[in-house]
């Protein structure tokens, strides 16, 4: 009797878990609760009959069996998605465009500009897929994307779009405390993100700060770090352009400390066959226009 394949959502959950910095982030990407996500991983592990993850310092990691499983399944899933997208692809005159970009860039930069996009191009239906890599572009599920420079863009059409600068920010209350306590970071709780790691030591080296900084509390998501800082839990090392909504509404203010340019930046990316579509061209040009209007964090008001 032929053995039935596991449900596709279990395979997708396993691949997300293998690539995400934590199961919590992978569950968010799959729009599942942590409990539901864990059940999918357990069901898939039972189907395979092997231990796919093991606990190590820093969290769960793939076992050798899990690594082999990922190497076999990921290309197959991408090919299946590509085939499905090819079957369902609309003709070249379709006025729908799917844009792939990270969660932090979607929330902190693009979504606040969506009203402007609808005003400029009411004829285009723009859908978003929040994913950090380029797999949605390669498998045909996205028409264009905005990817950070550490993403492999081989075979895709790309151009630089947004540079990234970082600077310490805090809630107005914490900013006042920072100034009253002599402007010393080592006297405050520091907040950072898990990826990329060691951002505070990097910033200190880049800006020539001689003080020895305490270890930072980390968040998986950039937006979660901004929310923690806005609620007064510490000083965050913010990245422009994604921090601007919090600066503009006053929930965060920039401290009287130097900023630094982060290596690399965001690139505008598209598969060559999608780049030529008229609706994609319009979205591409609009994104370029908005990027040119995005201010550098050096222009943010420093807390009095």
PDB file of N, CA, C and O in Angstrom, residues 183-238:
ATOM      1  N   UNK A 183      24.095  61.276  30.678  1.00  0.00           N
ATOM      2  CA  UNK A 183      24.236  60.785  29.309  1.00  0.00           C
ATOM      3  C   UNK A 183      25.110  59.549  29.212  1.00  0.00           C
ATOM      4  O   UNK A 183      25.868  59.393  28.252  1.00  0.00           O
ATOM      5  N   UNK A 184      24.975  58.640  30.179  1.00  0.00           N
ATOM      6  CA  UNK A 184      25.807  57.440  30.238  1.00  0.00           C
ATOM      7  C   UNK A 184      24.954  56.221  29.900  1.00  0.00           C
ATOM      8  O   UNK A 184      24.048  55.848  30.656  1.00  0.00           O
ATOM      9  N   UNK A 185      25.242  55.578  28.773  1.00  0.00           N
ATOM     10  CA  UNK A 185      24.468  54.415  28.360  1.00  0.00           C
ATOM     11  C   UNK A 185      24.602  53.248  29.322  1.00  0.00           C
ATOM     12  O   UNK A 185      23.664  52.462  29.488  1.00  0.00           O
ATOM     13  N   UNK A 186      25.765  53.108  29.945  1.00  0.00           N
ATOM     14  CA  UNK A 186      25.967  51.967  30.832  1.00  0.00           C
ATOM     15  C   UNK A 186      25.065  52.005  32.059  1.00  0.00           C
ATOM     16  O   UNK A 186      24.986  51.025  32.810  1.00  0.00           O
ATOM     17  N   UNK A 187      24.356  53.108  32.267  1.00  0.00           N
ATOM     18  CA  UNK A 187      23.433  53.221  33.392  1.00  0.00           C
ATOM     19  C   UNK A 187      22.003  52.871  33.006  1.00  0.00           C
ATOM     20  O   UNK A 187      21.084  53.052  33.792  1.00  0.00           O
ATOM     21  N   UNK A 188      21.817  52.385  31.780  1.00  0.00           N
ATOM     22  CA  UNK A 188      20.476  52.074  31.289  1.00  0.00           C
ATOM     23  C   UNK A 188      20.438  50.673  30.690  1.00  0.00           C
ATOM     24  O   UNK A 188      21.456  50.159  30.235  1.00  0.00           O
ATOM     25  N   UNK A 189      19.223  50.090  30.685  1.00  0.00           N
ATOM     26  CA  UNK A 189      19.028  48.816  30.006  1.00  0.00           C
ATOM     27  C   UNK A 189      19.079  49.056  28.495  1.00  0.00           C
ATOM     28  O   UNK A 189      18.443  49.978  27.971  1.00  0.00           O
ATOM     29  N   UNK A 190      19.835  48.229  27.782  1.00  0.00           N
ATOM     30  CA  UNK A 190      19.946  48.354  26.332  1.00  0.00           C
ATOM     31  C   UNK A 190      19.077  47.301  25.651  1.00  0.00           C
ATOM     32  O   UNK A 190      18.961  46.171  26.126  1.00  0.00           O
ATOM     33  N   UNK A 191      18.476  47.684  24.528  1.00  0.00           N
ATOM     34  CA  UNK A 191      17.615  46.796  23.750  1.00  0.00           C
ATOM     35  C   UNK A 191      18.196  46.639  22.355  1.00  0.00           C
ATOM     36  O   UNK A 191      18.705  47.591  21.773  1.00  0.00           O
ATOM     37  N   UNK A 192      18.108  45.427  21.814  1.00  0.00           N
ATOM     38  CA  UNK A 192      18.629  45.178  20.471  1.00  0.00           C
ATOM     39  C   UNK A 192      17.815  44.059  19.833  1.00  0.00           C
ATOM     40  O   UNK A 192      16.858  43.548  20.423  1.00  0.00           O
ATOM     41  N   UNK A 193      18.173  43.678  18.610  1.00  0.00           N
ATOM     42  CA  UNK A 193      17.542  42.562  17.910  1.00  0.00           C
ATOM     43  C   UNK A 193      18.529  41.409  17.818  1.00  0.00           C
ATOM     44  O   UNK A 193      19.739  41.611  17.824  1.00  0.00           O
ATOM     45  N   UNK A 194      17.980  40.200  17.701  1.00  0.00           N
ATOM     46  CA  UNK A 194      18.844  39.022  17.667  1.00  0.00           C
ATOM     47  C   UNK A 194      19.599  38.894  16.358  1.00  0.00           C
ATOM     48  O   UNK A 194      20.690  38.330  16.312  1.00  0.00           O
ATOM     49  N   UNK A 195      19.020  39.407  15.285  1.00  0.00           N
ATOM     50  CA  UNK A 195      19.678  39.368  13.977  1.00  0.00           C
ATOM     51  C   UNK A 195      19.615  40.745  13.325  1.00  0.00           C
ATOM     52  O   UNK A 195      18.532  41.294  13.175  1.00  0.00           O
ATOM     53  N   UNK A 196      20.757  41.337  12.944  1.00  0.00           N
ATOM     54  CA  UNK A 196      22.113  40.831  13.153  1.00  0.00           C
ATOM     55  C   UNK A 196      22.531  40.944  14.615  1.00  0.00           C
ATOM     56  O   UNK A 196      22.075  41.861  15.317  1.00  0.00           O
ATOM     57  N   UNK A 197      23.414  40.048  15.085  1.00  0.00           N
ATOM     58  CA  UNK A 197      23.807  40.063  16.496  1.00  0.00           C
ATOM     59  C   UNK A 197      24.846  41.145  16.794  1.00  0.00           C
ATOM     60  O   UNK A 197      25.474  41.703  15.894  1.00  0.00           O
ATOM     61  N   UNK A 198      25.017  41.427  18.086  1.00  0.00           N
ATOM     62  CA  UNK A 198      26.094  42.306  18.568  1.00  0.00           C
ATOM     63  C   UNK A 198      26.061  43.699  17.940  1.00  0.00           C
ATOM     64  O   UNK A 198      27.100  44.283  17.608  1.00  0.00           O
ATOM     65  N   UNK A 199      24.859  44.251  17.800  1.00  0.00           N
ATOM     66  CA  UNK A 199      24.741  45.570  17.187  1.00  0.00           C
ATOM     67  C   UNK A 199      25.313  46.681  18.068  1.00  0.00           C
ATOM     68  O   UNK A 199      25.934  47.623  17.567  1.00  0.00           O
ATOM     69  N   UNK A 200      25.094  46.580  19.389  1.00  0.00           N
ATOM     70  CA  UNK A 200      25.614  47.639  20.258  1.00  0.00           C
ATOM     71  C   UNK A 200      27.140  47.693  20.245  1.00  0.00           C
ATOM     72  O   UNK A 200      27.704  48.789  20.116  1.00  0.00           O
ATOM     73  N   UNK A 201      27.864  46.576  20.375  1.00  0.00           N
ATOM     74  CA  UNK A 201      29.329  46.645  20.260  1.00  0.00           C
ATOM     75  C   UNK A 201      29.785  47.198  18.918  1.00  0.00           C
ATOM     76  O   UNK A 201      30.757  47.962  18.840  1.00  0.00           O
ATOM     77  N   UNK A 202      29.065  46.813  17.840  1.00  0.00           N
ATOM     78  CA  UNK A 202      29.422  47.351  16.503  1.00  0.00           C
ATOM     79  C   UNK A 202      29.246  48.868  16.478  1.00  0.00           C
ATOM     80  O   UNK A 202      30.129  49.604  16.003  1.00  0.00           O
ATOM     81  N   UNK A 203      28.104  49.357  16.998  1.00  0.00           N
ATOM     82  CA  UNK A 203      27.847  50.802  17.001  1.00  0.00           C
ATOM     83  C   UNK A 203      28.906  51.527  17.828  1.00  0.00           C
ATOM     84  O   UNK A 203      29.384  52.600  17.432  1.00  0.00           O
ATOM     85  N   UNK A 204      29.288  50.966  18.976  1.00  0.00           N
ATOM     86  CA  UNK A 204      30.287  51.604  19.834  1.00  0.00           C
ATOM     87  C   UNK A 204      31.631  51.723  19.108  1.00  0.00           C
ATOM     88  O   UNK A 204      32.304  52.757  19.196  1.00  0.00           O
ATOM     89  N   UNK A 205      32.009  50.675  18.373  1.00  0.00           N
ATOM     90  CA  UNK A 205      33.264  50.737  17.617  1.00  0.00           C
ATOM     91  C   UNK A 205      33.185  51.766  16.497  1.00  0.00           C
ATOM     92  O   UNK A 205      34.125  52.541  16.267  1.00  0.00           O
ATOM     93  N   UNK A 206      32.058  51.783  15.792  1.00  0.00           N
ATOM     94  CA  UNK A 206      31.911  52.690  14.659  1.00  0.00           C
ATOM     95  C   UNK A 206      31.910  54.156  15.094  1.00  0.00           C
ATOM     96  O   UNK A 206      32.391  55.024  14.358  1.00  0.00           O
ATOM     97  N   UNK A 207      31.362  54.438  16.250  1.00  0.00           N
ATOM     98  CA  UNK A 207      31.240  55.823  16.714  1.00  0.00           C
ATOM     99  C   UNK A 207      32.370  56.237  17.652  1.00  0.00           C
ATOM    100  O   UNK A 207      32.409  57.387  18.091  1.00  0.00           O
ATOM    101  N   UNK A 208      33.265  55.299  17.991  1.00  0.00           N
ATOM    102  CA  UNK A 208      34.389  55.630  18.863  1.00  0.00           C
ATOM    103  C   UNK A 208      34.012  55.761  20.327  1.00  0.00           C
ATOM    104  O   UNK A 208      34.730  56.409  21.091  1.00  0.00           O
ATOM    105  N   UNK A 209      32.885  55.157  20.730  1.00  0.00           N
ATOM    106  CA  UNK A 209      32.466  55.238  22.118  1.00  0.00           C
ATOM    107  C   UNK A 209      33.374  54.354  22.968  1.00  0.00           C
ATOM    108  O   UNK A 209      33.498  53.150  22.729  1.00  0.00           O
ATOM    109  N   UNK A 210      34.011  54.942  23.966  1.00  0.00           N
ATOM    110  CA  UNK A 210      35.001  54.208  24.756  1.00  0.00           C
ATOM    111  C   UNK A 210      34.386  53.419  25.892  1.00  0.00           C
ATOM    112  O   UNK A 210      35.005  52.488  26.406  1.00  0.00           O
ATOM    113  N   UNK A 211      33.170  53.764  26.334  1.00  0.00           N
ATOM    114  CA  UNK A 211      32.583  53.111  27.506  1.00  0.00           C
ATOM    115  C   UNK A 211      32.283  51.638  27.225  1.00  0.00           C
ATOM    116  O   UNK A 211      31.961  51.249  26.101  1.00  0.00           O
ATOM    117  N   UNK A 212      32.398  50.827  28.255  1.00  0.00           N
ATOM    118  CA  UNK A 212      32.044  49.410  28.143  1.00  0.00           C
ATOM    119  C   UNK A 212      30.551  49.275  28.393  1.00  0.00           C
ATOM    120  O   UNK A 212      30.048  49.590  29.475  1.00  0.00           O
ATOM    121  N   UNK A 213      29.813  48.791  27.389  1.00  0.00           N
ATOM    122  CA  UNK A 213      28.359  48.743  27.475  1.00  0.00           C
ATOM    123  C   UNK A 213      27.887  47.434  28.084  1.00  0.00           C
ATOM    124  O   UNK A 213      28.515  46.384  27.901  1.00  0.00           O
ATOM    125  N   UNK A 214      26.769  47.463  28.804  1.00  0.00           N
ATOM    126  CA  UNK A 214      26.212  46.216  29.340  1.00  0.00           C
ATOM    127  C   UNK A 214      25.625  45.362  28.219  1.00  0.00           C
ATOM    128  O   UNK A 214      25.384  45.841  27.104  1.00  0.00           O
ATOM    129  N   UNK A 215      25.387  44.089  28.520  1.00  0.00           N
ATOM    130  CA  UNK A 215      24.752  43.211  27.542  1.00  0.00           C
ATOM    131  C   UNK A 215      23.334  43.705  27.257  1.00  0.00           C
ATOM    132  O   UNK A 215      22.647  44.200  28.153  1.00  0.00           O
ATOM    133  N   UNK A 216      22.914  43.564  26.014  1.00  0.00           N
ATOM    134  CA  UNK A 216      21.593  44.054  25.612  1.00  0.00           C
ATOM    135  C   UNK A 216      20.548  42.948  25.688  1.00  0.00           C
ATOM    136  O   UNK A 216      20.842  41.774  25.447  1.00  0.00           O
ATOM    137  N   UNK A 217      19.325  43.331  26.017  1.00  0.00           N
ATOM    138  CA  UNK A 217      18.183  42.428  25.915  1.00  0.00           C
ATOM    139  C   UNK A 217      17.754  42.394  24.455  1.00  0.00           C
ATOM    140  O   UNK A 217      17.627  43.447  23.817  1.00  0.00           O
ATOM    141  N   UNK A 218      17.532  41.198  23.906  1.00  0.00           N
ATOM    142  CA  UNK A 218      17.260  41.091  22.476  1.00  0.00           C
ATOM    143  C   UNK A 218      15.815  40.713  22.189  1.00  0.00           C
ATOM    144  O   UNK A 218      15.161  40.035  22.990  1.00  0.00           O
ATOM    145  N   UNK A 219      15.332  41.168  21.036  1.00  0.00           N
ATOM    146  CA  UNK A 219      14.009  40.821  20.512  1.00  0.00           C
ATOM    147  C   UNK A 219      14.188  40.160  19.158  1.00  0.00           C
ATOM    148  O   UNK A 219      15.119  40.484  18.419  1.00  0.00           O
ATOM    149  N   UNK A 220      13.276  39.255  18.811  1.00  0.00           N
ATOM    150  CA  UNK A 220      13.353  38.619  17.494  1.00  0.00           C
ATOM    151  C   UNK A 220      12.954  39.575  16.381  1.00  0.00           C
ATOM    152  O   UNK A 220      13.448  39.461  15.258  1.00  0.00           O
ATOM    153  N   UNK A 221      12.046  40.490  16.679  1.00  0.00           N
ATOM    154  CA  UNK A 221      11.523  41.400  15.666  1.00  0.00           C
ATOM    155  C   UNK A 221      11.891  42.836  15.995  1.00  0.00           C
ATOM    156  O   UNK A 221      11.819  43.259  17.158  1.00  0.00           O
ATOM    157  N   UNK A 222      12.267  43.584  14.968  1.00  0.00           N
ATOM    158  CA  UNK A 222      12.645  44.977  15.145  1.00  0.00           C
ATOM    159  C   UNK A 222      11.494  45.793  15.721  1.00  0.00           C
ATOM    160  O   UNK A 222      11.685  46.620  16.615  1.00  0.00           O
ATOM    161  N   UNK A 223      10.288  45.562  15.221  1.00  0.00           N
ATOM    162  CA  UNK A 223       9.137  46.333  15.687  1.00  0.00           C
ATOM    163  C   UNK A 223       8.850  46.057  17.159  1.00  0.00           C
ATOM    164  O   UNK A 223       8.439  46.966  17.898  1.00  0.00           O
ATOM    165  N   UNK A 224       9.088  44.819  17.607  1.00  0.00           N
ATOM    166  CA  UNK A 224       8.900  44.500  19.024  1.00  0.00           C
ATOM    167  C   UNK A 224       9.884  45.291  19.880  1.00  0.00           C
ATOM    168  O   UNK A 224       9.534  45.758  20.972  1.00  0.00           O
ATOM    169  N   UNK A 225      11.124  45.450  19.395  1.00  0.00           N
ATOM    170  CA  UNK A 225      12.106  46.248  20.129  1.00  0.00           C
ATOM    171  C   UNK A 225      11.657  47.701  20.231  1.00  0.00           C
ATOM    172  O   UNK A 225      11.763  48.322  21.302  1.00  0.00           O
ATOM    173  N   UNK A 226      11.124  48.257  19.141  1.00  0.00           N
ATOM    174  CA  UNK A 226      10.639  49.639  19.185  1.00  0.00           C
ATOM    175  C   UNK A 226       9.497  49.784  20.192  1.00  0.00           C
ATOM    176  O   UNK A 226       9.418  50.782  20.915  1.00  0.00           O
ATOM    177  N   UNK A 227       8.606  48.804  20.230  1.00  0.00           N
ATOM    178  CA  UNK A 227       7.485  48.877  21.169  1.00  0.00           C
ATOM    179  C   UNK A 227       7.982  48.817  22.612  1.00  0.00           C
ATOM    180  O   UNK A 227       7.479  49.532  23.481  1.00  0.00           O
ATOM    181  N   UNK A 228       8.962  47.952  22.879  1.00  0.00           N
ATOM    182  CA  UNK A 228       9.515  47.881  24.236  1.00  0.00           C
ATOM    183  C   UNK A 228      10.146  49.212  24.635  1.00  0.00           C
ATOM    184  O   UNK A 228       9.947  49.709  25.743  1.00  0.00           O
ATOM    185  N   UNK A 229      10.913  49.805  23.704  1.00  0.00           N
ATOM    186  CA  UNK A 229      11.539  51.093  24.003  1.00  0.00           C
ATOM    187  C   UNK A 229      10.480  52.175  24.205  1.00  0.00           C
ATOM    188  O   UNK A 229      10.607  53.025  25.095  1.00  0.00           O
ATOM    189  N   UNK A 230       9.424  52.156  23.398  1.00  0.00           N
ATOM    190  CA  UNK A 230       8.357  53.156  23.523  1.00  0.00           C
ATOM    191  C   UNK A 230       7.663  53.073  24.872  1.00  0.00           C
ATOM    192  O   UNK A 230       7.189  54.080  25.403  1.00  0.00           O
ATOM    193  N   UNK A 231       7.608  51.858  25.443  1.00  0.00           N
ATOM    194  CA  UNK A 231       6.969  51.671  26.746  1.00  0.00           C
ATOM    195  C   UNK A 231       7.923  51.930  27.908  1.00  0.00           C
ATOM    196  O   UNK A 231       7.572  51.712  29.070  1.00  0.00           O
ATOM    197  N   UNK A 232       9.162  52.370  27.592  1.00  0.00           N
ATOM    198  CA  UNK A 232      10.084  52.753  28.647  1.00  0.00           C
ATOM    199  C   UNK A 232      10.946  51.647  29.209  1.00  0.00           C
ATOM    200  O   UNK A 232      11.510  51.789  30.299  1.00  0.00           O
ATOM    201  N   UNK A 233      11.083  50.521  28.482  1.00  0.00           N
ATOM    202  CA  UNK A 233      11.847  49.397  29.002  1.00  0.00           C
ATOM    203  C   UNK A 233      13.348  49.531  28.763  1.00  0.00           C
ATOM    204  O   UNK A 233      14.115  48.686  29.206  1.00  0.00           O
ATOM    205  N   UNK A 234      13.803  50.558  28.042  1.00  0.00           N
ATOM    206  CA  UNK A 234      15.238  50.722  27.840  1.00  0.00           C
ATOM    207  C   UNK A 234      15.548  51.572  26.622  1.00  0.00           C
ATOM    208  O   UNK A 234      14.659  52.174  26.014  1.00  0.00           O
ATOM    209  N   UNK A 235      16.837  51.609  26.288  1.00  0.00           N
ATOM    210  CA  UNK A 235      17.329  52.368  25.140  1.00  0.00           C
ATOM    211  C   UNK A 235      17.534  51.396  23.988  1.00  0.00           C
ATOM    212  O   UNK A 235      18.220  50.372  24.136  1.00  0.00           O
ATOM    213  N   UNK A 236      16.946  51.691  22.831  1.00  0.00           N
ATOM    214  CA  UNK A 236      17.037  50.815  21.663  1.00  0.00           C
ATOM    215  C   UNK A 236      18.012  51.386  20.651  1.00  0.00           C
ATOM    216  O   UNK A 236      18.137  52.600  20.505  1.00  0.00           O
ATOM    217  N   UNK A 237      18.673  50.495  19.945  1.00  0.00           N
ATOM    218  CA  UNK A 237      19.507  50.908  18.822  1.00  0.00           C
ATOM    219  C   UNK A 237      18.638  50.809  17.578  1.00  0.00           C
ATOM    220  O   UNK A 237      18.425  49.727  17.031  1.00  0.00           O
ATOM    221  N   UNK A 238      18.103  51.946  17.160  1.00  0.00           N
ATOM    222  CA  UNK A 238      17.108  51.980  16.095  1.00  0.00           C
ATOM    223  C   UNK A 238      17.750  52.074  14.731  1.00  0.00           C
ATOM    224  O   UNK A 238      18.856  52.593  14.577  1.00  0.00           O
TER     225      UNK A 238
END
